Amino acid sequence: MKKSILFLAGMLALSCGSSKIDESVTLQSEEAVQFDRNLMEVPKKASDLEGISPSQFANAEQVGVMMNFLASDDLQGRDTGSEGIDKAATYIEDIFSKNNVKPYFDSYRDKLSNYDQPAFNVVGVVEGNDASLKDEFIIVGAHYDHIGLIAEENGDKIANGANDNAAGTTTVLELARYFGKENTNKRSILFVLFSAEEKGLLGSKHLAQKLKEQNFNLYTMINYEMVGVPLVAKNYLAYLTGYEASNMAEVINSYASEKFAGFLPKAKEFNLFKRSDNYPFHEAFNVPSQTLCTFDFTNFDHYHKVGDEVSEMDFGHMANLINKSIPVLEGIANSSTKEIKYN
């Protein structure tokens, strides 16, 4: 979601008479806080995740391992083309390769054709297990870049991008790990971590056009953006951009057996549907391509700031969102017909 959100969020805060966030929003679950206190060294390789046995597939500790690496100072804010984002790409590749997520192209790295420095999407695939449906694809994506080094504030100039978008990246990686290990999907799933979103959705624009030229059979695209903190006073887990354009929310909620995806009026007002990596796939393929998000303009005060740190994230909330996404994606991948349609 682009730089204009910062201005819009500021205006919204002013219109409400305060920019102070509800104190409860920034509190992590007890499990996540305990993990933070005990974290002595951040694991740097996917192999360091081995040996964790959550009661559900994702848990707060495992989410914290990924988040603490992806949003660490060592990655210097993951600016597109930087050494830091290259380290993130290597980390993503390592997780894919150790969890049966295969390269979709010749390698995991898909070089951007529309950026003047070396930059890469990271693209993996879990092939569907049904002979008649595996040629249909679902894309599950998030951008893994952020804005790098910015103006110094209180001695800190690293815009770590924990919520934006290490949170979405971690969500996609956990979903890729699940499907790579379990292969419960009849349709094939492309797991994509996009670069250069912060430069104008360049990574997703590049990939959408490339796949279109290859006659890629895209059923639907689901994107995760800024899902590191829970919504405030809502009766759903995440809002869906472009909510009224399709029946995606209805389908998601039917497989979740609860109100997972909801409607946020501000998302429509600010046209967030066009401001994340779902939109180029809508443009290229004209299939439902939408974003799940939990940034509601009141629950996070560090957009594109040095304060977007792991300490602000709620790992328990993230693990819950990941675990509830699994049956949703399984349902979408395994339905006998293409249920998600534009209205």
mmCIF file of C-alpha atoms in Angstrom:
data_model
loop_
_atom_site.group_PDB
_atom_site.id
_atom_site.type_symbol
_atom_site.label_atom_id
_atom_site.label_comp_id
_atom_site.label_asym_id
_atom_site.label_seq_id
_atom_site.Cartn_x
_atom_site.Cartn_y
_atom_site.Cartn_z
ATOM 1 C CA MET A 1 0.000 0.000 0.000
ATOM 2 C CA LYS A 2 1.578 3.134 -1.203
ATOM 3 C CA LYS A 3 2.961 6.307 0.337
ATOM 4 C CA SER A 4 -0.344 8.131 0.103
ATOM 5 C CA ILE A 5 -1.651 5.917 2.913
ATOM 6 C CA LEU A 6 0.670 7.732 5.311
ATOM 7 C CA PHE A 7 -1.001 11.032 4.516
ATOM 8 C CA LEU A 8 -4.470 9.507 4.628
ATOM 9 C CA ALA A 9 -3.818 7.819 7.949
ATOM 10 C CA GLY A 10 -2.570 11.088 9.382
ATOM 11 C CA MET A 11 -5.641 12.917 8.190
ATOM 12 C CA LEU A 12 -7.882 10.254 9.667
ATOM 13 C CA ALA A 13 -6.113 10.501 13.013
ATOM 14 C CA LEU A 14 -6.514 14.262 13.029
ATOM 15 C CA SER A 15 -10.164 14.027 12.120
ATOM 16 C CA CYS A 16 -10.682 11.759 15.132
ATOM 17 C CA GLY A 17 -9.027 14.324 17.390
ATOM 18 C CA SER A 18 -6.113 12.077 18.375
ATOM 19 C CA SER A 19 -3.356 10.004 16.848
ATOM 20 C CA LYS A 20 -2.964 7.844 19.973
ATOM 21 C CA ILE A 21 -3.543 4.146 19.405
ATOM 22 C CA ASP A 22 -5.616 2.103 21.814
ATOM 23 C CA GLU A 23 -2.975 0.779 24.218
ATOM 24 C CA SER A 24 -4.313 -2.759 23.948
ATOM 25 C CA VAL A 25 -3.584 -2.885 20.222
ATOM 26 C CA THR A 26 0.187 -2.999 20.621
ATOM 27 C CA LEU A 27 0.194 -5.685 23.282
ATOM 28 C CA GLN A 28 1.298 -9.087 22.095
ATOM 29 C CA SER A 29 -0.210 -12.333 23.233
ATOM 30 C CA GLU A 30 1.331 -13.715 26.441
ATOM 31 C CA GLU A 31 2.954 -16.495 24.408
ATOM 32 C CA ALA A 32 4.544 -14.066 21.949
ATOM 33 C CA VAL A 33 5.814 -11.763 24.694
ATOM 34 C CA GLN A 34 7.426 -14.701 26.502
ATOM 35 C CA PHE A 35 9.112 -15.753 23.260
ATOM 36 C CA ASP A 36 10.472 -12.236 22.779
ATOM 37 C CA ARG A 37 12.026 -12.299 26.247
ATOM 38 C CA ASN A 38 13.663 -15.655 25.671
ATOM 39 C CA LEU A 39 14.971 -14.927 22.181
ATOM 40 C CA MET A 40 18.755 -14.869 22.590
ATOM 41 C CA GLU A 41 19.840 -15.272 18.976
ATOM 42 C CA VAL A 42 17.805 -14.850 15.794
ATOM 43 C CA PRO A 43 17.953 -17.996 13.627
ATOM 44 C CA LYS A 44 19.148 -17.152 10.137
ATOM 45 C CA LYS A 45 18.347 -20.281 8.124
ATOM 46 C CA ALA A 46 15.217 -22.253 7.425
ATOM 47 C CA SER A 47 16.882 -25.290 9.005
ATOM 48 C CA ASP A 48 16.798 -23.452 12.325
ATOM 49 C CA LEU A 49 13.002 -23.862 12.312
ATOM 50 C CA GLU A 50 13.297 -27.644 12.546
ATOM 51 C CA GLY A 51 12.273 -29.232 15.814
ATOM 52 C CA ILE A 52 9.399 -26.834 16.536
ATOM 53 C CA SER A 53 6.210 -28.847 17.063
ATOM 54 C CA PRO A 54 3.216 -26.520 17.383
ATOM 55 C CA SER A 55 -0.165 -27.889 18.459
ATOM 56 C CA GLN A 56 -1.482 -26.220 15.320
ATOM 57 C CA PHE A 57 0.628 -25.753 12.215
ATOM 58 C CA ALA A 58 1.689 -22.174 13.000
ATOM 59 C CA ASN A 59 2.369 -20.822 16.465
ATOM 60 C CA ALA A 60 3.632 -17.577 17.958
ATOM 61 C CA GLU A 61 7.176 -18.834 18.502
ATOM 62 C CA GLN A 62 7.638 -19.951 14.923
ATOM 63 C CA VAL A 63 6.125 -16.738 13.568
ATOM 64 C CA GLY A 64 8.501 -14.832 15.827
ATOM 65 C CA VAL A 65 11.539 -16.644 14.428
ATOM 66 C CA MET A 66 10.688 -15.552 10.893
ATOM 67 C CA MET A 67 9.654 -12.035 11.864
ATOM 68 C CA ASN A 68 12.776 -11.432 13.931
ATOM 69 C CA PHE A 69 14.932 -12.263 10.940
ATOM 70 C CA LEU A 70 12.954 -10.538 8.182
ATOM 71 C CA ALA A 71 12.559 -7.291 10.151
ATOM 72 C CA SER A 72 16.012 -7.318 11.744
ATOM 73 C CA ASP A 73 18.390 -4.367 11.564
ATOM 74 C CA ASP A 74 20.776 -6.650 9.679
ATOM 75 C CA LEU A 75 18.500 -6.453 6.621
ATOM 76 C CA GLN A 76 18.572 -2.619 6.700
ATOM 77 C CA GLY A 77 14.903 -2.211 5.766
ATOM 78 C CA ARG A 78 14.945 -4.511 2.680
ATOM 79 C CA ASP A 79 15.077 -1.758 0.077
ATOM 80 C CA THR A 80 14.714 -3.099 -3.472
ATOM 81 C CA GLY A 81 18.114 -3.882 -4.988
ATOM 82 C CA SER A 82 19.908 -3.741 -1.634
ATOM 83 C CA GLU A 83 22.128 -6.276 0.127
ATOM 84 C CA GLY A 84 19.490 -6.556 2.831
ATOM 85 C CA ILE A 85 16.704 -7.662 0.518
ATOM 86 C CA ASP A 86 19.089 -10.137 -1.096
ATOM 87 C CA LYS A 87 19.539 -11.731 2.335
ATOM 88 C CA ALA A 88 15.758 -11.889 2.680
ATOM 89 C CA ALA A 89 15.465 -13.550 -0.739
ATOM 90 C CA THR A 90 18.044 -16.164 0.254
ATOM 91 C CA TYR A 91 16.108 -16.849 3.461
ATOM 92 C CA ILE A 92 12.867 -17.296 1.498
ATOM 93 C CA GLU A 93 14.554 -19.613 -1.008
ATOM 94 C CA ASP A 94 15.935 -21.689 1.848
ATOM 95 C CA ILE A 95 12.491 -22.145 3.376
ATOM 96 C CA PHE A 96 10.977 -23.056 0.010
ATOM 97 C CA SER A 97 13.684 -25.582 -0.826
ATOM 98 C CA LYS A 98 13.494 -27.335 2.558
ATOM 99 C CA ASN A 99 9.713 -27.652 2.420
ATOM 100 C CA ASN A 100 9.028 -29.133 -1.030
ATOM 101 C CA VAL A 101 8.108 -25.822 -2.641
ATOM 102 C CA LYS A 102 9.689 -26.034 -6.084
ATOM 103 C CA PRO A 103 10.955 -23.188 -8.289
ATOM 104 C CA TYR A 104 8.287 -22.232 -10.816
ATOM 105 C CA PHE A 105 10.853 -20.858 -13.268
ATOM 106 C CA ASP A 106 14.434 -22.096 -13.753
ATOM 107 C CA SER A 107 15.243 -20.812 -10.275
ATOM 108 C CA TYR A 108 13.276 -19.275 -7.410
ATOM 109 C CA ARG A 109 14.451 -15.801 -8.400
ATOM 110 C CA ASP A 110 12.497 -14.078 -11.138
ATOM 111 C CA LYS A 111 14.418 -10.986 -12.252
ATOM 112 C CA LEU A 112 12.327 -7.857 -12.685
ATOM 113 C CA SER A 113 12.266 -6.470 -16.216
ATOM 114 C CA ASN A 114 10.962 -3.051 -15.145
ATOM 115 C CA TYR A 115 13.544 -1.946 -12.566
ATOM 116 C CA ASP A 116 16.985 -0.514 -13.313
ATOM 117 C CA GLN A 117 18.825 -2.374 -10.543
ATOM 118 C CA PRO A 118 19.011 -6.141 -10.033
ATOM 119 C CA ALA A 119 15.764 -7.057 -8.278
ATOM 120 C CA PHE A 120 13.901 -10.327 -7.933
ATOM 121 C CA ASN A 121 10.560 -11.760 -7.047
ATOM 122 C CA VAL A 122 10.876 -15.128 -5.313
ATOM 123 C CA VAL A 123 8.463 -17.611 -6.887
ATOM 124 C CA GLY A 124 7.725 -21.154 -5.727
ATOM 125 C CA VAL A 125 5.045 -23.662 -6.636
ATOM 126 C CA VAL A 126 3.281 -26.589 -4.998
ATOM 127 C CA GLU A 127 1.782 -28.609 -7.830
ATOM 128 C CA GLY A 128 -1.802 -29.717 -7.438
ATOM 129 C CA ASN A 129 -2.463 -33.372 -6.718
ATOM 130 C CA ASP A 130 -5.441 -33.712 -9.075
ATOM 131 C CA ALA A 131 -4.788 -34.538 -12.720
ATOM 132 C CA SER A 132 -7.735 -32.528 -14.010
ATOM 133 C CA LEU A 133 -7.344 -29.462 -11.738
ATOM 134 C CA LYS A 134 -3.583 -29.026 -11.338
ATOM 135 C CA ASP A 135 -3.330 -26.887 -14.474
ATOM 136 C CA GLU A 136 -5.439 -24.225 -12.736
ATOM 137 C CA PHE A 137 -3.471 -21.946 -10.425
ATOM 138 C CA ILE A 138 -4.026 -19.923 -7.294
ATOM 139 C CA ILE A 139 -1.478 -17.230 -6.474
ATOM 140 C CA VAL A 140 -0.803 -16.522 -2.798
ATOM 141 C CA GLY A 141 1.436 -13.502 -2.445
ATOM 142 C CA ALA A 142 2.925 -10.688 -0.395
ATOM 143 C CA HIS A 143 5.682 -8.158 -0.970
ATOM 144 C CA TYR A 144 8.935 -8.674 0.914
ATOM 145 C CA ASP A 145 10.571 -5.326 0.144
ATOM 146 C CA HIS A 146 10.341 -2.176 2.236
ATOM 147 C CA ILE A 147 11.825 1.337 2.056
ATOM 148 C CA GLY A 148 15.282 0.816 3.551
ATOM 149 C CA LEU A 149 17.053 3.700 5.290
ATOM 150 C CA ILE A 150 15.154 6.927 5.947
ATOM 151 C CA ALA A 151 15.613 10.153 7.919
ATOM 152 C CA GLU A 152 17.067 9.432 11.340
ATOM 153 C CA GLU A 153 14.730 9.558 14.332
ATOM 154 C CA ASN A 154 16.041 9.084 17.886
ATOM 155 C CA GLY A 155 19.241 7.577 16.518
ATOM 156 C CA ASP A 156 17.426 5.084 14.268
ATOM 157 C CA LYS A 157 17.273 5.336 10.488
ATOM 158 C CA ILE A 158 16.234 1.778 9.587
ATOM 159 C CA ALA A 159 12.640 1.393 8.420
ATOM 160 C CA ASN A 160 12.493 -2.289 9.391
ATOM 161 C CA GLY A 161 9.076 -2.928 7.830
ATOM 162 C CA ALA A 162 7.811 -5.480 10.343
ATOM 163 C CA ASN A 163 4.145 -4.894 9.619
ATOM 164 C CA ASP A 164 4.884 -3.665 6.112
ATOM 165 C CA ASN A 165 5.449 -6.333 5.027
ATOM 166 C CA ALA A 166 7.502 -8.890 6.911
ATOM 167 C CA ALA A 167 4.134 -9.876 8.398
ATOM 168 C CA GLY A 168 2.628 -10.696 5.009
ATOM 169 C CA THR A 169 5.835 -12.413 3.938
ATOM 170 C CA THR A 170 5.842 -14.607 7.049
ATOM 171 C CA THR A 171 2.193 -15.503 6.450
ATOM 172 C CA VAL A 172 2.908 -16.624 2.887
ATOM 173 C CA LEU A 173 5.998 -18.575 3.971
ATOM 174 C CA GLU A 174 4.047 -20.454 6.632
ATOM 175 C CA LEU A 175 1.300 -21.277 4.141
ATOM 176 C CA ALA A 176 3.921 -22.442 1.655
ATOM 177 C CA ARG A 177 5.481 -24.657 4.326
ATOM 178 C CA TYR A 178 2.113 -26.229 5.074
ATOM 179 C CA PHE A 179 1.153 -27.001 1.500
ATOM 180 C CA GLY A 180 4.698 -28.022 0.599
ATOM 181 C CA LYS A 181 4.662 -30.609 3.363
ATOM 182 C CA GLU A 182 1.037 -31.771 3.150
ATOM 183 C CA ASN A 183 0.235 -31.269 -0.577
ATOM 184 C CA THR A 184 -3.505 -31.238 0.166
ATOM 185 C CA ASN A 185 -4.232 -28.973 -2.814
ATOM 186 C CA LYS A 186 -5.875 -30.241 -6.006
ATOM 187 C CA ARG A 187 -5.151 -27.008 -7.872
ATOM 188 C CA SER A 188 -1.571 -25.784 -8.058
ATOM 189 C CA ILE A 189 -0.546 -22.921 -5.801
ATOM 190 C CA LEU A 190 2.051 -20.335 -6.742
ATOM 191 C CA PHE A 191 3.635 -18.751 -3.666
ATOM 192 C CA VAL A 192 5.129 -15.378 -4.571
ATOM 193 C CA LEU A 193 7.122 -12.850 -2.579
ATOM 194 C CA PHE A 194 7.179 -9.640 -4.594
ATOM 195 C CA SER A 195 9.966 -7.092 -4.761
ATOM 196 C CA ALA A 196 9.603 -3.382 -5.602
ATOM 197 C CA GLU A 197 6.052 -3.017 -4.301
ATOM 198 C CA GLU A 198 7.216 0.170 -2.621
ATOM 199 C CA LYS A 199 8.488 1.429 -5.997
ATOM 200 C CA GLY A 200 5.016 1.243 -7.548
ATOM 201 C CA LEU A 201 3.933 -2.433 -7.553
ATOM 202 C CA LEU A 202 6.746 -3.179 -9.995
ATOM 203 C CA GLY A 203 7.319 -6.786 -8.955
ATOM 204 C CA SER A 204 3.683 -7.787 -9.320
ATOM 205 C CA LYS A 205 3.322 -5.821 -12.557
ATOM 206 C CA HIS A 206 6.306 -7.655 -13.991
ATOM 207 C CA LEU A 207 5.066 -11.105 -12.963
ATOM 208 C CA ALA A 208 1.460 -10.538 -14.007
ATOM 209 C CA GLN A 209 2.542 -9.508 -17.486
ATOM 210 C CA LYS A 210 5.069 -12.337 -17.772
ATOM 211 C CA LEU A 211 2.528 -14.978 -16.758
ATOM 212 C CA LYS A 212 -0.122 -13.497 -19.028
ATOM 213 C CA GLU A 213 2.227 -13.814 -21.992
ATOM 214 C CA GLN A 214 2.750 -17.475 -21.057
ATOM 215 C CA ASN A 215 -1.025 -18.164 -21.041
ATOM 216 C CA PHE A 216 -0.919 -18.912 -17.328
ATOM 217 C CA ASN A 217 -4.252 -20.370 -16.157
ATOM 218 C CA LEU A 218 -4.989 -18.154 -13.139
ATOM 219 C CA TYR A 219 -8.120 -18.881 -11.129
ATOM 220 C CA THR A 220 -7.680 -16.288 -8.363
ATOM 221 C CA MET A 221 -5.032 -14.301 -6.495
ATOM 222 C CA ILE A 222 -4.973 -13.722 -2.720
ATOM 223 C CA ASN A 223 -2.508 -11.210 -1.295
ATOM 224 C CA TYR A 224 -1.472 -10.587 2.333
ATOM 225 C CA GLU A 225 -0.553 -7.044 3.323
ATOM 226 C CA MET A 226 0.170 -5.607 6.794
ATOM 227 C CA VAL A 227 -1.336 -8.369 8.924
ATOM 228 C CA GLY A 228 0.923 -7.999 11.984
ATOM 229 C CA VAL A 229 -1.575 -6.470 14.423
ATOM 230 C CA PRO A 230 -5.251 -7.312 14.997
ATOM 231 C CA LEU A 231 -8.153 -5.156 13.939
ATOM 232 C CA VAL A 232 -9.879 -3.064 16.603
ATOM 233 C CA ALA A 233 -13.514 -3.682 17.527
ATOM 234 C CA LYS A 234 -14.387 -5.606 14.366
ATOM 235 C CA ASN A 235 -16.398 -8.816 14.053
ATOM 236 C CA TYR A 236 -14.057 -10.253 11.406
ATOM 237 C CA LEU A 237 -10.387 -11.254 11.359
ATOM 238 C CA ALA A 238 -9.220 -9.284 8.307
ATOM 239 C CA TYR A 239 -10.767 -7.000 5.735
ATOM 240 C CA LEU A 240 -10.751 -7.771 2.039
ATOM 241 C CA THR A 241 -9.966 -5.018 -0.446
ATOM 242 C CA GLY A 242 -12.370 -4.835 -3.359
ATOM 243 C CA TYR A 243 -14.907 -6.488 -1.066
ATOM 244 C CA GLU A 244 -17.964 -5.629 -3.134
ATOM 245 C CA ALA A 245 -16.409 -6.516 -6.489
ATOM 246 C CA SER A 246 -16.573 -10.290 -6.041
ATOM 247 C CA ASN A 247 -17.894 -13.059 -3.825
ATOM 248 C CA MET A 248 -14.405 -13.851 -2.495
ATOM 249 C CA ALA A 249 -15.296 -12.846 1.075
ATOM 250 C CA GLU A 250 -18.348 -15.110 1.011
ATOM 251 C CA VAL A 251 -16.262 -18.047 -0.212
ATOM 252 C CA ILE A 252 -13.503 -17.374 2.325
ATOM 253 C CA ASN A 253 -15.980 -17.210 5.182
ATOM 254 C CA SER A 254 -17.719 -20.398 4.116
ATOM 255 C CA TYR A 255 -14.461 -22.365 4.320
ATOM 256 C CA ALA A 256 -13.372 -20.636 7.532
ATOM 257 C CA SER A 257 -16.756 -21.402 9.140
ATOM 258 C CA GLU A 258 -16.658 -17.933 10.677
ATOM 259 C CA LYS A 259 -16.388 -14.261 9.745
ATOM 260 C CA PHE A 260 -12.800 -14.267 8.502
ATOM 261 C CA ALA A 261 -13.058 -11.626 5.750
ATOM 262 C CA GLY A 262 -15.039 -8.435 6.246
ATOM 263 C CA PHE A 263 -15.708 -5.031 4.752
ATOM 264 C CA LEU A 264 -13.800 -1.935 5.905
ATOM 265 C CA PRO A 265 -15.391 1.282 4.603
ATOM 266 C CA LYS A 266 -12.058 3.127 4.733
ATOM 267 C CA ALA A 267 -10.551 0.535 2.400
ATOM 268 C CA LYS A 268 -13.203 1.410 -0.170
ATOM 269 C CA GLU A 269 -12.923 5.152 0.472
ATOM 270 C CA PHE A 270 -9.147 5.125 -0.090
ATOM 271 C CA ASN A 271 -9.406 2.562 -2.921
ATOM 272 C CA LEU A 272 -6.914 0.176 -1.347
ATOM 273 C CA PHE A 273 -7.907 -2.418 -3.929
ATOM 274 C CA LYS A 274 -5.583 -0.633 -6.386
ATOM 275 C CA ARG A 275 -2.712 -0.099 -3.937
ATOM 276 C CA SER A 276 -1.233 -3.526 -3.394
ATOM 277 C CA ASP A 277 0.108 -6.435 -5.407
ATOM 278 C CA ASN A 278 -3.292 -7.956 -6.132
ATOM 279 C CA TYR A 279 -4.157 -5.207 -8.587
ATOM 280 C CA PRO A 280 -1.790 -6.030 -11.496
ATOM 281 C CA PHE A 281 -3.299 -9.540 -11.642
ATOM 282 C CA HIS A 282 -6.796 -8.090 -11.765
ATOM 283 C CA GLU A 283 -5.673 -5.889 -14.638
ATOM 284 C CA ALA A 284 -3.858 -8.611 -16.571
ATOM 285 C CA PHE A 285 -6.204 -11.570 -16.031
ATOM 286 C CA ASN A 286 -9.553 -10.040 -15.049
ATOM 287 C CA VAL A 287 -10.038 -12.650 -12.319
ATOM 288 C CA PRO A 288 -10.784 -11.919 -8.637
ATOM 289 C CA SER A 289 -7.471 -10.720 -7.175
ATOM 290 C CA GLN A 290 -7.762 -9.189 -3.726
ATOM 291 C CA THR A 291 -5.840 -8.404 -0.532
ATOM 292 C CA LEU A 292 -6.394 -9.442 3.070
ATOM 293 C CA CYS A 293 -5.194 -6.825 5.554
ATOM 294 C CA THR A 294 -5.529 -5.942 9.256
ATOM 295 C CA PHE A 295 -4.190 -2.363 9.165
ATOM 296 C CA ASP A 296 -7.332 -0.292 9.760
ATOM 297 C CA PHE A 297 -5.843 3.232 10.117
ATOM 298 C CA THR A 298 -6.357 3.186 13.906
ATOM 299 C CA ASN A 299 -4.313 0.214 15.118
ATOM 300 C CA PHE A 300 -0.798 0.974 13.890
ATOM 301 C CA ASP A 301 1.064 4.279 14.077
ATOM 302 C CA HIS A 302 4.334 3.428 12.361
ATOM 303 C CA TYR A 303 3.581 3.201 8.642
ATOM 304 C CA HIS A 304 6.805 3.946 6.717
ATOM 305 C CA LYS A 305 8.543 4.959 9.945
ATOM 306 C CA VAL A 306 11.514 3.618 11.897
ATOM 307 C CA GLY A 307 9.049 2.457 14.549
ATOM 308 C CA ASP A 308 7.727 -0.365 12.359
ATOM 309 C CA GLU A 309 9.579 -2.877 14.523
ATOM 310 C CA VAL A 310 8.995 -6.493 15.520
ATOM 311 C CA SER A 311 8.247 -5.310 19.068
ATOM 312 C CA GLU A 312 4.982 -3.815 17.771
ATOM 313 C CA MET A 313 3.764 -7.095 16.262
ATOM 314 C CA ASP A 314 1.330 -9.634 17.724
ATOM 315 C CA PHE A 315 2.694 -13.077 16.859
ATOM 316 C CA GLY A 316 -0.279 -14.866 18.380
ATOM 317 C CA HIS A 317 -2.667 -12.948 16.140
ATOM 318 C CA MET A 318 -0.523 -13.761 13.121
ATOM 319 C CA ALA A 319 -0.395 -17.481 13.936
ATOM 320 C CA ASN A 320 -4.181 -17.476 14.298
ATOM 321 C CA LEU A 321 -4.611 -15.798 10.914
ATOM 322 C CA ILE A 322 -2.250 -18.292 9.267
ATOM 323 C CA ASN A 323 -3.974 -21.314 10.805
ATOM 324 C CA LYS A 324 -7.392 -20.047 9.761
ATOM 325 C CA SER A 325 -6.109 -19.352 6.249
ATOM 326 C CA ILE A 326 -5.180 -23.012 5.736
ATOM 327 C CA PRO A 327 -8.720 -24.476 5.442
ATOM 328 C CA VAL A 328 -9.714 -21.453 3.355
ATOM 329 C CA LEU A 329 -6.964 -22.102 0.804
ATOM 330 C CA GLU A 330 -7.640 -25.833 0.873
ATOM 331 C CA GLY A 331 -11.299 -25.213 0.143
ATOM 332 C CA ILE A 332 -10.548 -22.838 -2.718
ATOM 333 C CA ALA A 333 -7.891 -25.157 -4.146
ATOM 334 C CA ASN A 334 -10.074 -28.266 -3.943
ATOM 335 C CA SER A 335 -13.529 -27.098 -5.044
ATOM 336 C CA SER A 336 -14.778 -28.892 -8.137
ATOM 337 C CA THR A 337 -15.711 -25.587 -9.794
ATOM 338 C CA LYS A 338 -14.288 -22.067 -9.762
ATOM 339 C CA GLU A 339 -16.475 -20.638 -7.023
ATOM 340 C CA ILE A 340 -14.886 -17.182 -6.717
ATOM 341 C CA LYS A 341 -16.326 -14.807 -9.293
ATOM 342 C CA TYR A 342 -16.694 -11.125 -9.914
ATOM 343 C CA ASN A 343 -20.151 -9.797 -9.125
#
